[in-house]
XYZ file of C-alpha atoms in Angstrom:
680
model
C 0.223 0.042 -0.026
C 2.944 2.410 0.963
C 4.476 3.586 -2.357
C 8.010 3.366 -0.850
C 10.779 3.905 -2.889
C 12.310 0.757 -2.457
C 15.966 0.978 -2.861
C 16.816 2.379 -6.359
C 14.422 1.001 -8.983
C 13.531 1.739 -12.499
C 15.713 2.973 -14.753
C 18.233 4.541 -11.851
C 19.317 0.886 -10.857
C 22.049 0.977 -13.281
C 25.196 2.294 -11.790
C 28.059 3.604 -13.065
C 31.123 2.130 -12.597
C 32.890 4.825 -11.312
C 30.498 4.937 -8.417
C 29.794 1.198 -7.937
C 32.667 1.030 -4.880
C 31.376 3.838 -2.702
C 27.613 2.541 -3.192
C 28.492 -0.991 -2.500
C 30.122 0.066 0.678
C 27.199 1.930 1.860
C 25.201 -1.137 1.239
C 27.438 -3.086 3.422
C 27.521 -0.162 6.212
C 23.996 -0.187 6.398
C 23.452 -4.105 6.460
C 26.019 -4.317 9.249
C 24.631 -1.333 11.358
C 21.274 -2.996 11.223
C 22.813 -6.390 12.534
C 24.212 -4.505 15.062
C 20.947 -3.120 16.374
C 18.960 -6.278 16.267
C 21.712 -9.107 17.161
C 21.304 -8.585 20.846
C 17.383 -9.142 20.716
C 17.710 -12.177 18.777
C 18.658 -14.390 21.659
C 15.463 -13.752 22.965
C 13.498 -14.410 20.012
C 12.852 -18.117 20.689
C 11.031 -17.221 23.803
C 9.072 -14.459 22.098
C 7.867 -16.932 19.478
C 7.125 -19.590 22.099
C 4.667 -17.153 23.876
C 3.234 -15.756 20.338
C -0.473 -15.135 20.606
C -2.687 -15.796 17.749
C -2.857 -12.045 16.785
C 1.003 -12.256 16.292
C 0.925 -15.430 13.975
C -2.110 -13.563 11.955
C 0.188 -10.356 11.552
C 2.857 -12.398 10.592
C 0.563 -14.129 7.832
C -0.971 -10.660 6.590
C 2.396 -9.356 6.438
C 3.894 -11.896 4.216
C 0.686 -12.500 2.135
C 0.639 -8.840 1.309
C 4.265 -8.561 0.129
C 3.482 -11.647 -1.899
C 1.580 -9.580 -4.189
C 3.248 -6.050 -4.422
C 1.817 -3.840 -6.800
C 4.256 -2.546 -9.581
C 3.751 -0.242 -12.495
C 5.135 -0.855 -15.841
C 7.945 1.366 -17.565
C 10.933 3.009 -16.844
C 9.381 5.649 -14.641
C 8.243 3.447 -11.769
C 9.600 4.877 -8.429
C 7.977 2.671 -6.166
C 6.367 -0.913 -5.366
C 3.431 -0.701 -3.187
C 4.236 -3.041 0.111
C 1.251 -3.426 2.698
C 3.748 -5.113 4.942
C 4.516 -1.936 7.226
C 1.785 -1.868 9.323
C 1.557 -5.364 10.236
C 5.593 -5.495 10.832
C 5.271 -1.749 12.935
C 2.247 -3.315 15.031
C 4.518 -6.603 15.893
C 7.241 -4.200 17.054
C 5.314 -2.808 19.265
C 3.999 -6.023 20.609
C 6.525 -8.382 20.320
C 9.788 -6.401 20.103
C 12.196 -5.554 17.306
C 13.608 -9.284 16.871
C 10.078 -10.358 15.915
C 9.429 -7.458 13.506
C 12.672 -7.651 11.737
C 12.181 -11.389 11.143
C 8.851 -11.042 9.437
C 9.835 -8.046 7.584
C 12.689 -10.369 6.455
C 10.227 -12.895 5.290
C 7.896 -10.356 3.668
C 11.103 -8.652 1.839
C 12.360 -12.226 0.722
C 8.798 -13.223 -0.718
C 8.580 -9.621 -2.485
C 12.443 -10.131 -3.783
C 11.786 -13.476 -5.302
C 8.142 -11.876 -6.970
C 9.712 -8.970 -8.635
C 13.159 -10.739 -9.191
C 15.383 -8.521 -7.412
C 19.282 -9.241 -7.347
C 20.451 -10.785 -3.947
C 22.329 -7.444 -2.984
C 19.028 -5.441 -3.473
C 16.957 -7.744 -1.198
C 19.816 -7.586 1.626
C 19.672 -3.776 1.153
C 16.206 -3.769 1.638
C 16.233 -5.783 4.538
C 18.839 -3.978 5.956
C 17.095 -0.675 5.382
C 13.763 -2.071 7.442
C 16.122 -3.573 10.119
C 17.996 -0.164 10.874
C 14.753 1.639 10.636
C 12.667 -0.488 13.124
C 16.001 -0.312 15.166
C 15.806 3.420 15.466
C 12.274 3.032 16.203
C 12.433 1.001 18.619
C 15.312 2.541 20.576
C 13.033 6.014 20.242
C 9.892 4.147 21.331
C 11.619 2.653 24.713
C 13.508 6.158 25.339
C 10.229 7.942 25.643
C 8.025 5.231 27.088
C 10.470 3.230 29.389
C 8.846 -0.230 30.464
C 5.285 1.230 30.347
C 2.792 1.191 27.444
C 4.096 3.394 25.125
C 1.652 6.845 24.731
C 0.708 8.854 21.573
C 4.147 10.887 21.737
C 6.028 8.005 21.938
C 4.550 6.099 19.154
C 4.292 9.371 16.604
C 8.066 9.347 17.361
C 8.907 6.052 16.799
C 6.881 6.168 13.332
C 8.595 9.596 12.536
C 11.829 7.905 13.414
C 11.142 4.734 11.419
C 10.340 7.013 8.338
C 13.151 9.281 8.547
C 15.693 6.479 8.832
C 14.021 4.349 6.202
C 14.197 7.581 3.550
C 17.373 9.023 4.464
C 19.359 5.590 3.588
C 17.511 5.652 0.438
C 18.265 9.145 -0.435
C 22.419 8.512 0.491
C 22.295 5.451 -1.734
C 20.757 7.101 -4.827
C 23.303 10.118 -3.783
C 26.399 7.829 -3.933
C 25.049 5.909 -7.102
C 24.189 9.343 -9.163
C 25.613 12.071 -7.675
C 23.765 15.654 -7.001
C 22.798 17.725 -4.088
C 21.697 15.222 -1.328
C 18.303 17.680 -0.103
C 16.507 17.198 -3.328
C 16.904 13.580 -3.434
C 15.540 13.557 0.185
C 12.501 15.943 -0.240
C 11.544 13.741 -3.308
C 10.774 10.872 -1.820
C 9.546 12.585 1.534
C 7.009 14.671 -0.647
C 5.813 11.924 -2.944
C 5.284 8.988 -0.170
C 5.050 10.776 3.198
C 1.252 10.565 3.172
C 0.628 7.012 2.476
C 3.701 5.542 4.390
C 2.622 7.816 7.244
C -0.858 6.405 7.018
C 0.207 2.816 7.300
C 2.780 3.820 9.706
C 0.246 4.902 12.062
C -2.359 2.132 11.691
C 0.456 0.029 13.262
C -0.370 1.180 16.900
C -4.353 0.636 16.050
C -3.578 -2.865 14.844
C -1.552 -3.492 17.774
C -4.080 -2.311 20.249
C -6.685 -4.639 18.678
C -4.494 -7.611 18.677
C -4.312 -7.487 22.491
C -8.065 -6.892 22.721
C -9.749 -9.072 19.867
C -7.085 -10.577 17.350
C -9.950 -11.921 15.221
C -11.339 -8.335 14.451
C -8.250 -7.643 12.789
C -9.539 -8.871 9.619
C -12.243 -6.316 9.913
C -8.994 -3.834 8.987
C -8.588 -5.851 5.719
C -11.328 -3.716 3.698
C -9.890 -0.838 4.959
C -6.395 -1.332 4.216
C -7.384 -2.632 0.658
C -8.872 0.960 0.142
C -5.701 2.605 1.359
C -3.884 0.204 -1.079
C -6.124 1.455 -3.679
C -5.842 4.756 -3.207
C -1.832 4.375 -3.316
C -2.401 2.593 -6.300
C -4.087 5.318 -7.929
C -1.807 7.745 -6.627
C 1.349 6.091 -7.903
C -0.358 5.535 -11.273
C -0.952 9.258 -11.387
C 2.610 10.119 -10.831
C 3.869 7.508 -13.046
C 1.450 8.499 -16.136
C 2.365 12.225 -15.202
C 6.079 11.623 -16.356
C 5.392 9.252 -19.153
C 4.491 9.109 -22.959
C 1.313 6.969 -22.838
C 1.912 5.855 -26.408
C 5.841 4.684 -26.355
C 6.369 4.165 -22.621
C 9.076 6.490 -22.721
C 9.595 9.557 -20.669
C 7.770 12.537 -21.439
C 8.597 16.187 -21.524
C 7.950 16.616 -17.750
C 10.168 14.069 -16.579
C 12.868 15.134 -19.394
C 12.795 18.260 -17.751
C 13.485 16.885 -14.274
C 15.986 14.952 -15.432
C 17.908 17.720 -16.999
C 17.469 19.835 -14.075
C 18.933 17.044 -11.907
C 21.781 16.503 -14.062
C 22.634 20.259 -13.957
C 22.730 20.066 -10.269
C 24.672 16.983 -10.173
C 27.149 17.674 -12.646
C 27.484 21.294 -11.122
C 28.361 19.764 -8.131
C 30.796 17.226 -9.694
C 32.755 20.347 -11.198
C 33.127 21.804 -8.006
C 34.837 18.453 -6.682
C 37.234 18.711 -9.804
C 35.378 15.624 -11.734
C 36.505 16.136 -15.641
C 33.522 14.379 -16.685
C 31.122 17.111 -15.562
C 29.344 17.673 -19.015
C 26.109 15.732 -20.491
C 24.628 15.990 -23.379
C 20.903 16.789 -24.841
C 20.014 15.201 -28.069
C 17.320 16.026 -29.952
C 16.066 13.516 -33.030
C 13.358 14.547 -35.672
C 12.204 11.818 -37.729
C 12.611 12.444 -41.707
C 9.483 12.237 -43.642
C 7.149 10.827 -40.875
C 4.355 12.984 -42.065
C 4.369 10.524 -45.215
C 3.943 7.674 -43.388
C 0.889 9.266 -41.342
C -0.646 10.491 -44.810
C 0.065 7.587 -46.765
C -0.765 4.634 -44.407
C -2.566 6.362 -41.683
C -1.917 7.396 -37.934
C -2.452 4.025 -36.564
C 0.430 2.929 -38.388
C 2.562 5.990 -37.692
C 1.807 5.401 -34.044
C 3.248 1.896 -34.350
C 6.086 3.057 -35.980
C 7.018 6.033 -33.494
C 6.787 2.916 -31.028
C 9.132 0.947 -33.034
C 11.541 3.905 -32.718
C 11.222 4.607 -29.227
C 11.948 0.930 -28.448
C 15.181 0.904 -30.580
C 16.427 4.146 -29.081
C 15.598 2.821 -25.614
C 17.796 -0.335 -26.389
C 20.869 1.581 -27.897
C 21.645 4.403 -25.325
C 24.046 3.753 -22.377
C 23.488 3.011 -19.149
C 22.057 5.706 -16.817
C 21.130 7.950 -20.209
C 17.349 8.649 -20.677
C 15.097 8.377 -23.877
C 12.040 10.814 -23.894
C 9.551 11.714 -26.538
C 8.708 15.104 -27.021
C 5.497 14.584 -28.993
C 4.978 14.176 -32.973
C 8.110 12.315 -34.357
C 10.571 14.212 -31.608
C 12.610 12.083 -29.370
C 15.490 13.559 -26.858
C 18.131 11.451 -24.924
C 20.130 13.011 -21.994
C 23.591 11.402 -22.361
C 25.424 11.565 -18.971
C 28.788 12.134 -18.086
C 30.406 13.042 -21.219
C 33.926 13.845 -22.187
C 32.929 16.398 -25.012
C 31.146 16.869 -28.404
C 32.945 13.911 -29.966
C 31.609 11.233 -26.952
C 28.071 12.683 -27.614
C 28.720 12.341 -31.526
C 29.562 8.401 -31.046
C 25.993 8.216 -29.484
C 24.386 10.033 -32.150
C 25.822 7.881 -34.743
C 24.977 4.641 -32.696
C 21.598 6.026 -32.808
C 21.660 6.505 -36.611
C 22.831 2.985 -37.107
C 19.914 1.730 -34.820
C 17.419 3.306 -37.021
C 19.234 1.937 -40.692
C 17.066 -0.794 -40.643
C 13.471 -0.682 -42.274
C 10.888 -1.201 -39.350
C 8.751 -4.238 -40.819
C 4.536 -3.388 -40.092
C 2.102 -5.748 -41.388
C 4.685 -7.159 -43.982
C 5.743 -3.730 -45.070
C 9.315 -2.660 -44.754
C 9.295 1.168 -43.641
C 12.800 3.161 -43.897
C 13.442 5.533 -41.041
C 15.919 7.966 -40.657
C 16.290 11.288 -38.412
C 18.261 14.586 -37.926
C 19.813 14.690 -34.715
C 21.040 18.155 -32.918
C 23.620 18.197 -29.964
C 23.656 20.602 -27.180
C 26.118 19.988 -24.386
C 25.903 21.391 -20.864
C 27.802 23.586 -19.952
C 28.961 24.447 -22.949
C 25.970 25.529 -24.716
C 23.297 26.481 -21.981
C 22.929 25.632 -18.238
C 19.500 25.410 -18.087
C 16.746 23.023 -20.100
C 15.069 25.950 -21.996
C 18.523 27.081 -23.487
C 19.781 23.329 -23.928
C 16.726 22.352 -25.752
C 16.568 25.311 -28.074
C 20.214 24.856 -29.079
C 19.702 21.460 -29.611
C 16.632 22.359 -31.742
C 18.897 24.892 -33.646
C 21.434 22.239 -34.437
C 19.166 19.533 -35.499
C 17.772 21.638 -37.921
C 21.209 22.701 -38.977
C 21.680 18.751 -39.592
C 18.374 18.526 -41.740
C 19.130 21.214 -43.559
C 22.565 20.147 -44.383
C 22.344 16.717 -44.593
C 24.610 15.638 -42.443
C 22.280 13.780 -40.110
C 24.054 14.981 -36.954
C 25.240 18.549 -35.979
C 26.882 19.996 -32.606
C 25.063 23.313 -31.867
C 27.153 26.241 -33.183
C 26.233 29.827 -32.363
C 26.960 30.594 -35.846
C 24.044 28.478 -36.900
C 21.853 29.976 -34.327
C 19.968 32.810 -36.582
C 17.971 33.536 -33.457
C 20.563 33.895 -30.823
C 19.854 37.122 -28.388
C 22.949 38.600 -29.956
C 21.732 38.284 -33.825
C 18.207 39.468 -32.650
C 19.864 42.634 -31.480
C 21.970 43.281 -34.353
C 19.142 42.222 -36.723
C 16.971 44.858 -35.035
C 19.804 47.587 -35.169
C 20.470 46.615 -39.069
C 16.648 47.345 -39.432
C 16.786 50.573 -37.831
C 19.802 51.785 -39.693
C 18.410 51.191 -42.821
C 15.820 53.728 -41.780
C 18.237 56.343 -41.048
C 19.210 58.887 -43.795
C 22.925 58.001 -42.742
C 22.544 54.343 -42.653
C 24.488 54.450 -39.442
C 27.893 53.014 -40.803
C 26.281 50.889 -43.460
C 28.476 51.881 -46.913
C 29.658 50.358 -49.999
C 33.389 49.657 -50.768
C 34.291 48.677 -54.240
C 36.881 46.199 -55.623
C 38.308 46.860 -59.173
C 37.727 43.974 -61.802
C 40.728 44.120 -64.136
C 41.248 42.764 -67.466
C 44.501 40.647 -67.413
C 45.708 41.171 -71.030
C 45.367 44.855 -70.712
C 45.660 45.934 -67.211
C 42.512 47.876 -67.615
C 39.619 48.477 -65.157
C 36.526 46.859 -66.653
C 34.012 46.582 -63.391
C 33.917 46.726 -59.854
C 32.145 44.847 -57.452
C 30.314 46.136 -54.548
C 30.998 45.096 -51.337
C 29.057 45.854 -48.267
C 30.722 47.427 -45.127
C 29.116 48.083 -41.539
C 30.838 49.865 -38.741
C 28.487 49.764 -35.940
C 28.237 52.473 -33.935
C 28.678 50.462 -30.658
C 29.886 47.127 -31.645
C 32.427 48.355 -34.183
C 32.806 46.719 -37.554
C 30.937 43.923 -38.369
C 31.875 41.462 -40.881
C 30.191 40.785 -44.109
C 29.619 37.393 -43.548
C 28.108 37.824 -39.978
C 25.930 40.643 -41.555
C 24.603 38.295 -44.474
C 23.792 35.727 -41.885
C 22.072 37.903 -39.879
C 19.845 39.529 -42.415
C 19.340 36.660 -45.096
C 16.731 34.370 -43.104
C 14.680 37.775 -42.614
C 12.459 40.161 -44.282
C 15.318 42.659 -43.843
C 17.572 41.085 -46.420
C 15.143 42.318 -49.385
C 15.496 46.173 -47.826
C 19.140 45.794 -47.501
C 19.254 44.570 -51.185
C 17.051 47.211 -52.336
C 19.362 49.960 -50.705
C 22.796 48.288 -51.865
C 21.451 48.431 -55.418
C 20.067 51.729 -55.423
C 23.255 52.871 -53.681
C 25.282 51.111 -56.200
C 23.741 52.825 -58.942
C 23.830 56.373 -57.619
C 27.736 55.497 -57.611
C 27.742 54.698 -61.007
C 25.843 57.670 -62.329
C 28.546 59.724 -60.615
C 31.341 57.914 -62.208
C 29.703 58.320 -65.354
C 29.412 61.992 -65.018
C 32.947 61.864 -64.002
C 33.982 60.183 -67.242
C 34.744 56.537 -65.711
C 32.679 53.772 -67.361
C 32.765 50.699 -65.754
C 30.336 47.726 -64.852
C 28.951 47.347 -61.402
C 28.721 44.000 -59.956
C 26.210 43.405 -56.869
C 25.654 40.362 -54.600
C 22.014 39.555 -54.566
C 20.411 36.607 -52.278
C 17.801 33.651 -53.009
C 14.944 35.854 -50.925
C 15.784 38.401 -53.500
C 15.003 36.487 -56.670
C 11.769 34.402 -55.177
C 9.618 37.424 -56.647
C 9.815 39.499 -59.422
C 9.804 42.501 -57.323
C 13.992 43.369 -58.030
C 13.057 43.307 -61.653
C 10.729 46.544 -61.202
C 13.205 48.032 -58.838
C 16.135 47.568 -60.952
C 14.071 48.733 -64.268
C 13.112 51.806 -62.350
C 16.429 52.664 -61.044
C 17.967 52.432 -64.348
C 15.451 54.483 -65.863
C 15.810 57.029 -62.804
C 19.575 57.583 -63.302
C 19.805 57.125 -66.945
C 21.794 53.757 -67.000
C 22.129 51.305 -69.481
C 21.040 47.543 -68.051
C 24.323 46.050 -69.325
C 26.128 48.258 -66.802
C 24.841 46.380 -63.918
C 25.349 42.836 -63.125
C 23.911 40.365 -60.357
C 25.974 37.635 -58.804
C 24.088 34.931 -57.554
C 25.498 31.660 -56.001
C 24.889 28.182 -56.467
C 23.275 27.652 -53.253
C 20.757 30.466 -54.113
C 20.109 28.542 -57.286
C 19.403 24.958 -55.386
C 16.812 26.626 -53.026
C 14.178 27.259 -55.191
C 15.385 26.830 -58.995
C 12.128 27.443 -60.594
C 11.187 30.475 -59.216
C 14.865 31.900 -59.421
C 15.145 31.104 -62.895
C 11.924 32.846 -64.023
C 13.556 36.226 -62.223
C 16.627 35.842 -63.683
C 15.186 35.170 -67.228
C 13.330 38.356 -66.799
C 16.543 40.056 -65.773
C 18.447 38.780 -68.877
C 15.478 40.355 -71.140
C 15.878 43.650 -69.552
C 19.743 43.514 -70.500
C 20.989 43.041 -67.061
C 24.268 40.753 -66.647
C 23.781 37.426 -64.501
C 27.431 36.161 -62.992
C 27.410 32.570 -61.405
C 29.694 33.583 -58.026
C 31.809 30.929 -55.890
C 31.705 28.777 -59.193
C 32.947 25.095 -58.228
C 31.780 24.933 -54.764
C 28.416 23.802 -55.716
C 26.805 20.283 -56.409
C 25.351 21.131 -59.953
C 27.327 23.704 -61.373
C 27.298 22.161 -65.332
C 23.578 21.813 -65.079
C 23.118 25.505 -64.051
C 25.762 26.577 -66.710
C 23.709 24.931 -69.374
C 20.173 25.835 -68.297
C 20.881 29.559 -66.974
C 21.190 32.990 -68.739
C 24.584 33.356 -67.538
C 27.116 35.675 -68.858
C 29.845 35.292 -66.448
C 31.579 32.691 -64.017
C 33.433 33.983 -60.680
C 36.108 31.054 -59.822
C 35.716 30.568 -56.669
C 38.652 32.241 -54.487
C 39.700 29.167 -52.647
C 40.799 27.576 -55.961
C 42.804 30.497 -56.964
C 44.483 31.156 -53.713
C 46.057 27.895 -53.830
C 46.485 27.137 -57.549
C 50.361 28.121 -57.453
C 51.056 25.246 -54.787
C 48.234 22.752 -55.596
C 48.407 21.060 -58.718
C 44.964 19.695 -58.513
C 43.506 23.250 -57.888
C 45.218 24.557 -60.919
C 43.771 21.920 -62.940
C 40.204 22.782 -61.600
C 40.861 26.186 -62.526
C 42.009 25.698 -65.948
C 38.966 23.362 -66.556
C 36.493 25.988 -65.439
C 38.258 28.680 -67.774
C 38.212 25.867 -71.036
C 34.418 25.155 -70.074
C 33.088 28.786 -69.815
C 35.089 29.548 -72.909
C 33.108 26.601 -74.783
C 29.984 28.386 -73.486
C 30.921 31.734 -74.666
C 30.783 32.933 -70.993
C 33.219 35.654 -69.442
C 35.593 34.340 -66.604
C 36.482 36.267 -63.302
C 38.922 34.947 -61.034
C 38.492 35.852 -56.997
C 41.485 36.293 -54.469
C 44.318 36.915 -56.872
C 46.822 37.838 -54.238
C 50.295 37.697 -55.905
C 52.307 37.870 -59.467
C 52.238 34.047 -59.689
C 48.838 34.213 -59.505
C 48.421 36.619 -62.032
C 51.012 34.857 -64.680
C 48.926 31.518 -64.239
C 45.456 32.776 -64.819
C 46.882 34.265 -67.938
C 48.331 31.397 -69.465
C 45.119 29.667 -68.634
C 43.259 32.041 -70.936
C 41.483 33.800 -67.868
C 40.145 37.274 -68.895
C 39.515 39.310 -65.708
C 40.840 39.324 -62.205
C 40.146 40.729 -58.883
C 42.199 40.721 -55.703
C 44.653 42.412 -53.307
C 47.487 42.090 -56.142
C 45.690 44.952 -57.752
C 43.677 46.541 -54.828
C 41.803 46.037 -51.778
C 38.232 46.962 -51.464
C 38.220 50.742 -51.446
C 35.308 53.405 -50.568
C 34.330 55.512 -53.813
C 36.648 58.558 -53.228
C 39.842 56.501 -52.613
C 38.915 54.297 -55.664
C 38.795 57.341 -57.817
C 42.240 58.421 -56.292
C 43.413 55.019 -56.852
C 42.452 54.731 -60.495
C 44.343 58.419 -61.141
C 47.657 57.506 -59.804
C 47.742 53.530 -60.434
C 49.253 52.042 -63.665
C 48.045 48.225 -63.697
C 50.493 45.841 -65.048
C 49.890 44.521 -68.676
C 51.013 41.459 -69.869
C 53.491 41.124 -72.424
């Protein structure tokens, strides 16, 4: 009937190797201490049994019979079994003494351990707990009441002592095995079990008194005891259901929060103690294409698939780890005591392997795969909400990149507080007349054969009023996932055209290259904007060239192609930037309305020392020439690269060998005083 935390049940009974020694020593110490309490009284046990009344034997039978049918709950989140022997053995202690109570409780523990298939050490530890609790309770009873009949104060004090010893030893055993602060471990069992255990203990004096008067009436108490037992079962079931996912039987979100909070407390304490393995990981798994299963085969098949996946996850995790289902097709794993990200990634790879074989349902094999994001404590957060959000960011990174597994990195977190603040600042700056430090710099594009400047590339720079310089990569990462990107692109294009018109007035005719993102090409709005600006500033469309990347094309090729076609018909040039780093370059060269390809700087920078990169550069130049496309090489840093590009037939180059990106006034000054080399 009492849902007592019989030592170390459920998923917590798996002891980490490094904690087994002190845990085992504690089990032995409890057993030895219990024996010391009871050994003196055992000498008088034969006399007690010889004079035992009918009531004593009736209580013995009820105690043993009650524990022969303990009620246990399914699943890993069962923290207790229900044992009705407490009230009967406490009554025996009051009437017949300590030794008799311990012996009868020992019989009840033996029977329940056989029924529940407990290990021998666990049965011994449970008996030791009971014997120690009864020993302290008996001493308390005698100290207060002496040889007189115990009064109410003595009985309450004795029951309190029993309760305190029983739960303190349980809490200490859990602490030695799992670590963490001791007080929350103690308060957990007390808060959960105090009412039912206290009710059973206080029934003991009533049963003891009835045994002296009319032992046969003890049987009348069976019905109310059954009612208490049933109430305890309902309470335990509610607590059990509150912590599990009803579909898979795994832990649910509430249990996951509790587990992470406990792990944070425990690992923080271990860090103070100098334990190097003070990290743990939160792994978030999202199944791929699960919606297709639900839509095509129905939710009943989808539910069975989730159950099968949960079972595989539960079998593959390490001892002490926890698997939870958050809802839908999302699962989480709390991986305890990690050395670092590599160990967490190894566990994620084992999970991937566990899902590699199809799940067969009704003879139909269903392929299962998922994307796993990893967040580590304390590297990526020190509370549940932060760790879960960062694991979610990593999971979507893994899904987007197609890698299957990703560890959280701030660069991938588009919604971090710092980035959100930077995005808000960027939006505000675009609304100001002075643009708050946003400027365009221009890098010359030089014809290799003649040394003449044929174009410039507009490059964005931001000197933030308080943060200082913001790198272009960081600026684009912040802006691109949001609607601010379109505002930024609109300003960049207009600013570039304004500068182009000024250079025209000064007699400097160059082609202007401007980078645009995939978001800018999803609608035709950019076409209307460019057409209006060309008309407003009296510029020929061929003076403007938009640079796009292959990643932009792959995001939504149909819509992007429609916009590019309209721009080509308008007369605006299209360049494919970072060429050679994508996955479908040849297809893009064949299908897209391109006028130019730009060889990625990563190949140009190393081609003088890496023959493979030089072969790639030469191949790109030959391919572009065969298709009638202009070639621009980025990242030309020295004369060796310049001469290799010329010998390979490259037409145009840009890089620090010629000039760094310059503001417009400095670029005009540079043009007036610089004589660029021409190849003879």
